[in-house]
Structure formats: structure tokens, C-alpha cells
């Protein structure tokens, strides 16, 4: 289908974009890579009267690893995330997860800001950001505020982003060196969204899990921070009992819809399998 008509704006600074959004009101939407928004416009599920394109705003681009703090500009594409060796050294799970998003054409234009701001529970980056305990930096006409990824998602396509705000960057503390990580995603085919996926970051010491953080993709209306599943493995040597408990606790917080990827029961089951696999892979990678 063909989208409805709209006026197109292309500001060159964050301030100009924020001013435009304030003056245009709720009929305006920002567009980043357009790989979620444009399909929705073609289906007439989104009919904005104004599109504010962020691609000329240099301040929204780039990756900085400064000491232990990682900051990624909202307009950084998934391909750029994959290409960054500094990011892969500080936080390798981002490269691993990005490589599982869509296909190269999608990753060349899809941005981290669009992926996390979209509010689609099928997007992979939100759970990853919850596992990393990232903050989102939001800029609007009344200033800048930080919102934790774990507090940002309210329901499918509803987030803490207020009218007129732009998500300018994501920021998090890099996990400790020697940490283990894994993003395990079950999908029907290359390019598909997850049937279920799990992000795990953990540290091990002398065979015991010292710290763990787990979040789940596409098994609820929002990404799910699986705090209980992480608690179930901390202090254990990841024996069978601990792994089973973690998987069960993760499954218990899911509430997936039945769709072409399977029944709700199947997708919940897959969430447990992904959680267990991701924990085992992360532990094997930890030093
Ligand atoms: C064939 C296909 C397969 C895909 N597979 C996957 C997949 O497996 N996993 C996955 O995670 N994604 C997948 N995607 C989605 C893709 O990653 C999108 O590009 C991404 O979700 C949205 O990023 P974008 O930059 O394209 O955002 P856009 O489509 O431009 O925007 C999406 C939404 O976020 C808002 N927005 C964008 N940027 C900002 C910002 N900086 N501040 C505030 N609001 C903003 C827009 O207004 C819009 O509402 C797929 C897409 C396609 C077309």
C-alpha cells in the first residue's frame, strides 16, 4: 500500500528537531531508519501529517567508549554497531544481538534509537538494553532526562517517551571484563523476529555465578527484565537444579500472544529453552 501524504522536515540539530516537534504537535513523528515506521505507514497503521527526519543530525551519531561508560547515539545503525571493535571489546553482546536483527539491508538503515524507541516487543535491542541496565537519554523542549530501559516500556508501542521528545542516545556501564554474555534467539528463518529470545550477562568466580542479568524478547507486551531468573543462578555453580529453576522462573513471567511463530504455550516453552541456553553459553564464555 501507499502511505498517506505528509510534509517532510529535515533538521540539522537536536534543538531544531525538538523545536519542530513542539510546533507541529501530535501529528508529527520522527523518522530514523524508517524500517519500522514506513511499513506501518504503508499499512495506514500510522498516518503522521509531518515526518521529522533525524538523519542529518550529526550529534545523534557515533559510539563512545569512555572508561567504563558506553554511549551510543540514537542514529547509529545496526551495521555500525556490528562494525565497532571498541564496542565489541567493551560489550560483545551488542554485536552478537545486532547480527541477529533482520538482514544486512535492514541493519544498514535500522538504528539503535528507532529500535528501542519503537516499543515493538519483537525488537531485539530493548531486552538487550534491559540486561545491560542501560539508560535512555530523552531530549524535549523542557530539557533532558534519563529513563532506565527497565522502566521505559509500558505496553506494546507505549513507552515513557513523551510527545515532542527525542531519544538522543543510550548509555550504560560496560559489564566487568571477563564477563560472559549470550543473546540466544529462536526464529523461524533469517530475517524474522524472535519466537522468543534471551539476553544474559553474567560473571563467574571459581565456578560460582557472582552476578547475572537476564531479559527476554517478544514473549510479552514489552521486553521483560527477568530479575527472578537471574537471582535463581547467582550464588550457584549453575547446576541442573539452578538452570531448571531459572528457566521456570523466566517462563512464569511471559505472556506471549499466539501468532504465526507458535502458540502461547510453545513460545513460553521456547523462552525457557533460550534462557537456559543463553546462561550456559554465557558461563562458558566467562573467565
Ligand atoms: C524485513 C525486516 C525485518 C526486521 N527484523 C528485525 C529483527 O529481527 N529484530 C529487530 O529488532 N528489528 C527488526 N526489524 C526492525 C528494524 O530493526 C527497524 O529498523 C527498527 O526496529 C527501527 O529502527 P528505525 O531506525 O528503522 O526506526 P524508524 O522505523 O524510523 O522508527 C520507529 C519508531 O521509533 C520512533 N523513533 C525513531 N527514532 C527515534 C528517536 N531517536 N527518538 C524518538 N523516537 C524515535 C519513530 O517515530 C517510530 O515511531 C526488521 C525490519 C524489517 C523491515
Short mmCIF file of C-alpha atoms and ligand atoms in Angstrom, two decimals:
data_model
loop_
_atom_site.label_atom_id
_atom_site.label_comp_id
_atom_site.label_asym_id
_atom_site.label_seq_id
_atom_site.Cartn_x
_atom_site.Cartn_y
_atom_site.Cartn_z
CA UNK A 1 0.00 0.00 0.00
CA UNK A 2 0.95 3.66 -0.35
CA UNK A 3 1.34 5.82 2.78
CA UNK A 4 -0.90 8.82 3.38
CA UNK A 5 0.54 12.20 2.41
CA UNK A 6 2.80 14.05 4.82
CA UNK A 7 5.13 17.04 4.99
CA UNK A 8 8.80 16.21 5.25
CA UNK A 9 11.24 18.07 7.54
CA UNK A 10 14.98 17.56 7.82
CA UNK A 11 16.51 19.48 10.75
CA UNK A 12 20.28 19.57 11.29
CA UNK A 13 20.42 19.78 15.09
CA UNK A 14 18.69 18.21 18.06
CA UNK A 15 17.42 21.63 19.17
CA UNK A 16 15.90 22.29 15.74
CA UNK A 17 14.24 18.87 15.74
CA UNK A 18 12.83 19.38 19.23
CA UNK A 19 11.51 22.86 18.28
CA UNK A 20 9.89 21.45 15.16
CA UNK A 21 8.20 18.69 17.14
CA UNK A 22 6.95 21.23 19.69
CA UNK A 23 5.47 23.44 16.98
CA UNK A 24 3.98 20.61 14.88
CA UNK A 25 2.29 18.85 17.81
CA UNK A 26 0.96 15.31 17.90
CA UNK A 27 0.55 14.97 14.12
CA UNK A 28 4.36 14.79 13.76
CA UNK A 29 6.56 11.70 14.06
CA UNK A 30 10.31 11.43 13.88
CA UNK A 31 11.74 9.01 11.34
CA UNK A 32 15.14 7.38 11.79
CA UNK A 33 15.89 4.37 9.55
CA UNK A 34 12.21 4.12 8.64
CA UNK A 35 12.31 0.33 8.71
CA UNK A 36 9.53 0.06 11.29
CA UNK A 37 7.70 3.35 10.70
CA UNK A 38 7.44 3.27 6.90
CA UNK A 39 5.90 -0.25 6.82
CA UNK A 40 3.37 0.93 9.42
CA UNK A 41 2.60 3.99 7.28
CA UNK A 42 2.12 1.79 4.23
CA UNK A 43 -0.39 -0.26 6.21
CA UNK A 44 -2.01 3.02 7.38
CA UNK A 45 -1.42 1.92 10.96
CA UNK A 46 0.49 5.21 11.31
CA UNK A 47 -0.72 8.30 9.42
CA UNK A 48 1.54 11.18 10.51
CA UNK A 49 0.98 14.56 8.86
CA UNK A 50 4.64 15.50 9.38
CA UNK A 51 7.80 13.41 9.31
CA UNK A 52 10.83 14.86 11.06
CA UNK A 53 13.84 13.03 9.62
CA UNK A 54 16.78 12.74 12.04
CA UNK A 55 19.43 11.59 9.58
CA UNK A 56 21.21 14.94 9.15
CA UNK A 57 21.78 15.43 12.89
CA UNK A 58 25.45 14.63 13.44
CA UNK A 59 25.09 14.80 17.25
CA UNK A 60 22.85 11.73 17.16
CA UNK A 61 25.53 9.55 15.59
CA UNK A 62 28.50 7.67 16.95
CA UNK A 63 29.74 5.28 19.61
CA UNK A 64 31.85 6.35 22.56
CA UNK A 65 33.57 4.00 25.00
CA UNK A 66 34.98 6.24 27.70
CA UNK A 67 36.45 4.35 30.63
CA UNK A 68 33.63 2.08 31.64
CA UNK A 69 30.86 4.17 30.13
CA UNK A 70 29.40 3.31 26.74
CA UNK A 71 27.30 5.93 24.93
CA UNK A 72 25.68 5.19 21.60
CA UNK A 73 23.99 7.92 19.56
CA UNK A 74 20.40 7.15 18.58
CA UNK A 75 21.09 7.33 14.82
CA UNK A 76 23.87 4.73 14.95
CA UNK A 77 22.85 1.92 12.62
CA UNK A 78 22.92 -1.74 13.49
CA UNK A 79 25.67 -2.24 10.89
CA UNK A 80 27.76 0.43 12.66
CA UNK A 81 27.19 -1.35 16.00
CA UNK A 82 28.48 -4.58 14.46
CA UNK A 83 31.50 -2.85 12.88
CA UNK A 84 32.74 -1.18 16.06
CA UNK A 85 35.66 -3.11 17.56
CA UNK A 86 35.73 -0.80 20.58
CA UNK A 87 32.12 -1.67 21.31
CA UNK A 88 32.71 -5.37 20.71
CA UNK A 89 35.58 -5.29 23.20
CA UNK A 90 33.63 -3.40 25.86
CA UNK A 91 30.30 -5.13 25.35
CA UNK A 92 30.35 -8.00 22.84
CA UNK A 93 26.69 -8.99 23.31
CA UNK A 94 25.68 -5.96 21.21
CA UNK A 95 27.48 -7.28 18.14
CA UNK A 96 26.07 -10.77 18.77
CA UNK A 97 22.49 -9.49 19.04
CA UNK A 98 22.78 -6.99 16.18
CA UNK A 99 23.88 -9.75 13.82
CA UNK A 100 20.57 -11.48 14.54
CA UNK A 101 18.43 -8.49 13.55
CA UNK A 102 16.71 -8.74 10.18
CA UNK A 103 19.17 -9.00 7.32
CA UNK A 104 22.02 -6.77 6.06
CA UNK A 105 19.63 -4.42 4.22
CA UNK A 106 17.63 -3.85 7.41
CA UNK A 107 20.75 -3.45 9.54
CA UNK A 108 22.28 -0.90 7.13
CA UNK A 109 19.50 1.59 7.88
CA UNK A 110 17.82 0.44 11.12
CA UNK A 111 19.07 2.49 14.07
CA UNK A 112 19.52 1.68 17.72
CA UNK A 113 17.34 4.68 18.64
CA UNK A 114 14.50 3.58 16.37
CA UNK A 115 14.77 0.02 17.59
CA UNK A 116 14.50 0.90 21.28
CA UNK A 117 12.05 3.84 20.93
CA UNK A 118 9.62 1.95 18.71
CA UNK A 119 8.07 -0.02 21.58
CA UNK A 120 7.61 -3.16 19.45
CA UNK A 121 8.05 -6.16 21.76
CA UNK A 122 9.54 -8.03 18.80
CA UNK A 123 12.53 -5.70 18.58
CA UNK A 124 15.73 -7.23 19.89
CA UNK A 125 17.53 -4.20 21.34
CA UNK A 126 15.12 -3.36 24.19
CA UNK A 127 15.70 -6.60 26.14
CA UNK A 128 19.40 -6.27 25.49
CA UNK A 129 19.34 -2.76 26.97
CA UNK A 130 17.41 -4.07 29.99
CA UNK A 131 20.00 -6.81 30.51
CA UNK A 132 22.74 -4.15 30.38
CA UNK A 133 20.70 -1.86 32.68
CA UNK A 134 21.06 0.96 30.14
CA UNK A 135 19.59 4.44 30.43
CA UNK A 136 17.89 6.21 27.55
CA UNK A 137 18.63 9.91 27.19
CA UNK A 138 15.49 11.80 26.17
CA UNK A 139 15.53 15.40 24.95
CA UNK A 140 12.49 17.63 24.70
CA UNK A 141 11.68 21.32 24.74
CA UNK A 142 11.76 21.35 28.54
CA UNK A 143 15.18 19.72 28.81
CA UNK A 144 16.93 16.37 29.05
CA UNK A 145 16.09 13.40 31.25
CA UNK A 146 17.34 9.84 31.65
CA UNK A 147 14.95 6.92 31.82
CA UNK A 148 16.13 3.39 32.63
CA UNK A 149 15.44 0.84 29.89
CA UNK A 150 13.90 -1.28 32.65
CA UNK A 151 11.30 1.45 33.29
CA UNK A 152 10.76 2.72 29.73
CA UNK A 153 8.32 0.16 28.29
CA UNK A 154 4.67 0.45 29.35
CA UNK A 155 2.79 -1.70 26.80
CA UNK A 156 3.18 -2.64 23.15
CA UNK A 157 4.09 0.62 21.34
CA UNK A 158 3.60 2.65 24.56
CA UNK A 159 6.73 3.96 26.23
CA UNK A 160 7.85 6.68 28.63
CA UNK A 161 8.75 8.88 25.64
CA UNK A 162 6.60 11.99 25.89
CA UNK A 163 5.16 13.96 22.99
CA UNK A 164 7.85 16.10 21.41
CA UNK A 165 10.76 14.16 22.95
CA UNK A 166 13.61 12.60 21.00
CA UNK A 167 15.66 9.71 22.28
CA UNK A 168 19.16 11.05 21.66
CA UNK A 169 21.36 8.23 23.00
CA UNK A 170 21.60 5.08 25.07
CA UNK A 171 24.16 4.89 27.83
CA UNK A 172 25.32 2.08 30.11
CA UNK A 173 28.23 0.93 32.22
CA UNK A 174 30.18 -1.76 30.37
CA UNK A 175 29.97 -5.15 32.09
CA UNK A 176 33.14 -6.14 34.00
CA UNK A 177 36.00 -7.54 31.95
CA UNK A 178 35.87 -11.34 31.82
CA UNK A 179 32.08 -11.33 31.90
CA UNK A 180 30.12 -13.93 29.99
CA UNK A 181 27.35 -12.99 27.58
CA UNK A 182 24.91 -14.51 25.13
CA UNK A 183 21.91 -13.46 23.07
CA UNK A 184 20.01 -16.59 22.10
CA UNK A 185 17.19 -16.01 19.61
CA UNK A 186 14.84 -18.64 18.22
CA UNK A 187 13.38 -17.53 14.90
CA UNK A 188 11.66 -19.27 12.00
CA UNK A 189 14.14 -18.07 9.40
CA UNK A 190 16.83 -15.47 8.79
CA UNK A 191 15.28 -12.01 8.96
CA UNK A 192 12.44 -12.98 11.26
CA UNK A 193 11.55 -11.53 14.62
CA UNK A 194 12.07 -13.81 17.63
CA UNK A 195 9.70 -16.58 18.60
CA UNK A 196 11.46 -15.90 21.90
CA UNK A 197 14.93 -14.67 22.80
CA UNK A 198 17.03 -14.23 25.92
CA UNK A 199 19.88 -11.85 26.71
CA UNK A 200 22.23 -12.91 29.50
CA UNK A 201 25.20 -11.10 31.02
CA UNK A 202 26.96 -12.72 33.98
CA UNK A 203 30.22 -13.04 35.87
CA UNK A 204 31.73 -16.22 37.32
CA UNK A 205 34.25 -16.67 40.10
CA UNK A 206 35.74 -20.07 40.93
CA UNK A 207 32.83 -21.83 39.25
CA UNK A 208 30.18 -19.80 41.06
CA UNK A 209 27.94 -17.27 39.37
CA UNK A 210 28.62 -13.92 41.05
CA UNK A 211 26.35 -11.57 39.09
CA UNK A 212 23.70 -12.15 36.46
CA UNK A 213 21.29 -10.08 34.43
CA UNK A 214 18.66 -11.58 32.13
CA UNK A 215 15.96 -10.11 29.86
CA UNK A 216 13.56 -11.61 27.34
CA UNK A 217 12.37 -10.55 23.86
CA UNK A 218 8.92 -10.99 22.27
CA UNK A 219 7.20 -13.00 24.96
CA UNK A 220 5.02 -10.24 26.38
CA UNK A 221 3.69 -6.80 25.51
CA UNK A 222 7.05 -5.36 26.49
CA UNK A 223 10.59 -6.64 26.85
CA UNK A 224 10.83 -8.48 30.16
CA UNK A 225 13.56 -7.93 32.73
CA UNK A 226 13.83 -11.43 34.22
CA UNK A 227 15.22 -10.47 37.61
CA UNK A 228 13.93 -13.61 39.32
CA UNK A 229 15.64 -15.86 36.78
CA UNK A 230 18.93 -14.03 37.36
CA UNK A 231 18.53 -14.34 41.15
CA UNK A 232 17.98 -18.07 40.70
CA UNK A 233 21.51 -18.57 39.36
CA UNK A 234 23.53 -16.07 41.42
CA UNK A 235 25.50 -17.91 44.13
CA UNK A 236 25.13 -21.28 42.38
CA UNK A 237 27.56 -23.27 40.25
CA UNK A 238 24.90 -23.39 37.51
CA UNK A 239 23.99 -26.97 38.25
CA UNK A 240 20.93 -28.65 36.72
CA UNK A 241 18.66 -27.51 39.53
CA UNK A 242 19.69 -23.86 39.20
CA UNK A 243 19.32 -23.89 35.41
CA UNK A 244 15.90 -25.52 35.63
CA UNK A 245 14.74 -23.01 38.22
CA UNK A 246 15.99 -20.07 36.15
CA UNK A 247 14.16 -21.37 33.07
CA UNK A 248 10.95 -21.93 35.03
CA UNK A 249 11.08 -18.50 36.67
CA UNK A 250 11.69 -16.88 33.27
CA UNK A 251 8.79 -18.79 31.72
CA UNK A 252 6.50 -17.73 34.56
CA UNK A 253 6.78 -14.01 33.70
CA UNK A 254 6.00 -14.44 29.99
CA UNK A 255 2.63 -13.76 28.40
CA UNK A 256 3.17 -14.15 24.66
CA UNK A 257 0.46 -13.82 22.04
CA UNK A 258 -0.30 -16.73 19.77
CA UNK A 259 0.92 -15.85 16.27
CA UNK A 260 2.49 -17.39 13.20
CA UNK A 261 5.52 -18.25 15.32
CA UNK A 262 3.53 -20.62 17.51
CA UNK A 263 1.02 -20.96 20.30
CA UNK A 264 1.45 -19.04 23.53
CA UNK A 265 2.46 -22.30 25.26
CA UNK A 266 5.10 -23.03 22.64
CA UNK A 267 6.57 -19.54 22.80
CA UNK A 268 6.70 -19.69 26.59
CA UNK A 269 8.49 -23.03 26.33
CA UNK A 270 10.98 -21.52 23.86
CA UNK A 271 11.61 -18.63 26.27
CA UNK A 272 12.69 -21.19 28.88
CA UNK A 273 14.94 -23.00 26.40
CA UNK A 274 16.53 -19.72 25.25
CA UNK A 275 17.12 -18.63 28.85
CA UNK A 276 18.85 -21.87 29.71
CA UNK A 277 20.95 -21.89 26.54
CA UNK A 278 22.00 -18.27 26.99
CA UNK A 279 23.05 -18.88 30.60
CA UNK A 280 25.11 -21.91 29.63
CA UNK A 281 26.76 -20.12 26.71
CA UNK A 282 27.47 -17.02 28.80
CA UNK A 283 29.01 -19.12 31.59
CA UNK A 284 31.23 -20.96 29.11
CA UNK A 285 32.48 -17.60 27.81
CA UNK A 286 33.16 -16.07 31.24
CA UNK A 287 36.72 -16.04 32.53
C1 LIG B 1 12.22 -7.09 7.00
C2 LIG B 1 12.51 -6.53 8.37
C3 LIG B 1 13.00 -7.39 9.34
C4 LIG B 1 13.27 -6.89 10.61
N1 LIG B 1 13.74 -7.76 11.56
C5 LIG B 1 14.01 -7.29 12.80
C6 LIG B 1 14.52 -8.16 13.81
O1 LIG B 1 14.73 -9.36 13.62
N2 LIG B 1 14.78 -7.62 15.02
C7 LIG B 1 14.59 -6.29 15.29
O2 LIG B 1 14.86 -5.87 16.40
N3 LIG B 1 14.12 -5.46 14.34
C8 LIG B 1 13.83 -5.92 13.13
N4 LIG B 1 13.37 -5.06 12.17
C9 LIG B 1 13.13 -3.67 12.54
C10 LIG B 1 14.37 -2.84 12.28
O3 LIG B 1 15.42 -3.19 13.15
C11 LIG B 1 14.00 -1.37 12.46
O4 LIG B 1 14.87 -0.66 11.68
C12 LIG B 1 14.00 -0.85 13.85
O5 LIG B 1 13.16 -1.54 14.70
C13 LIG B 1 13.51 0.60 13.91
O6 LIG B 1 14.57 1.40 13.65
P1 LIG B 1 14.49 2.54 12.58
O7 LIG B 1 15.74 3.31 12.72
O8 LIG B 1 14.18 1.94 11.26
O9 LIG B 1 13.26 3.40 13.14
P2 LIG B 1 12.00 4.04 12.40
O10 LIG B 1 11.26 3.00 11.65
O11 LIG B 1 12.41 5.25 11.67
O12 LIG B 1 11.16 4.49 13.69
C14 LIG B 1 10.49 3.54 14.51
C15 LIG B 1 9.71 4.29 15.58
O13 LIG B 1 10.58 4.88 16.54
C16 LIG B 1 10.44 6.30 16.52
N5 LIG B 1 11.79 6.83 16.60
C17 LIG B 1 12.84 6.52 15.80
N6 LIG B 1 13.96 7.10 16.23
C18 LIG B 1 13.63 7.82 17.32
C19 LIG B 1 14.35 8.65 18.20
N7 LIG B 1 15.68 8.84 18.08
N8 LIG B 1 13.68 9.25 19.22
C20 LIG B 1 12.36 9.05 19.38
N9 LIG B 1 11.61 8.27 18.57
C21 LIG B 1 12.25 7.65 17.56
C22 LIG B 1 9.71 6.67 15.24
O14 LIG B 1 8.93 7.84 15.37
C23 LIG B 1 8.84 5.43 15.03
O15 LIG B 1 7.70 5.53 15.83
C24 LIG B 1 13.06 -5.51 10.89
C25 LIG B 1 12.58 -4.66 9.90
C26 LIG B 1 12.30 -5.16 8.64
C27 LIG B 1 11.78 -4.23 7.61
#
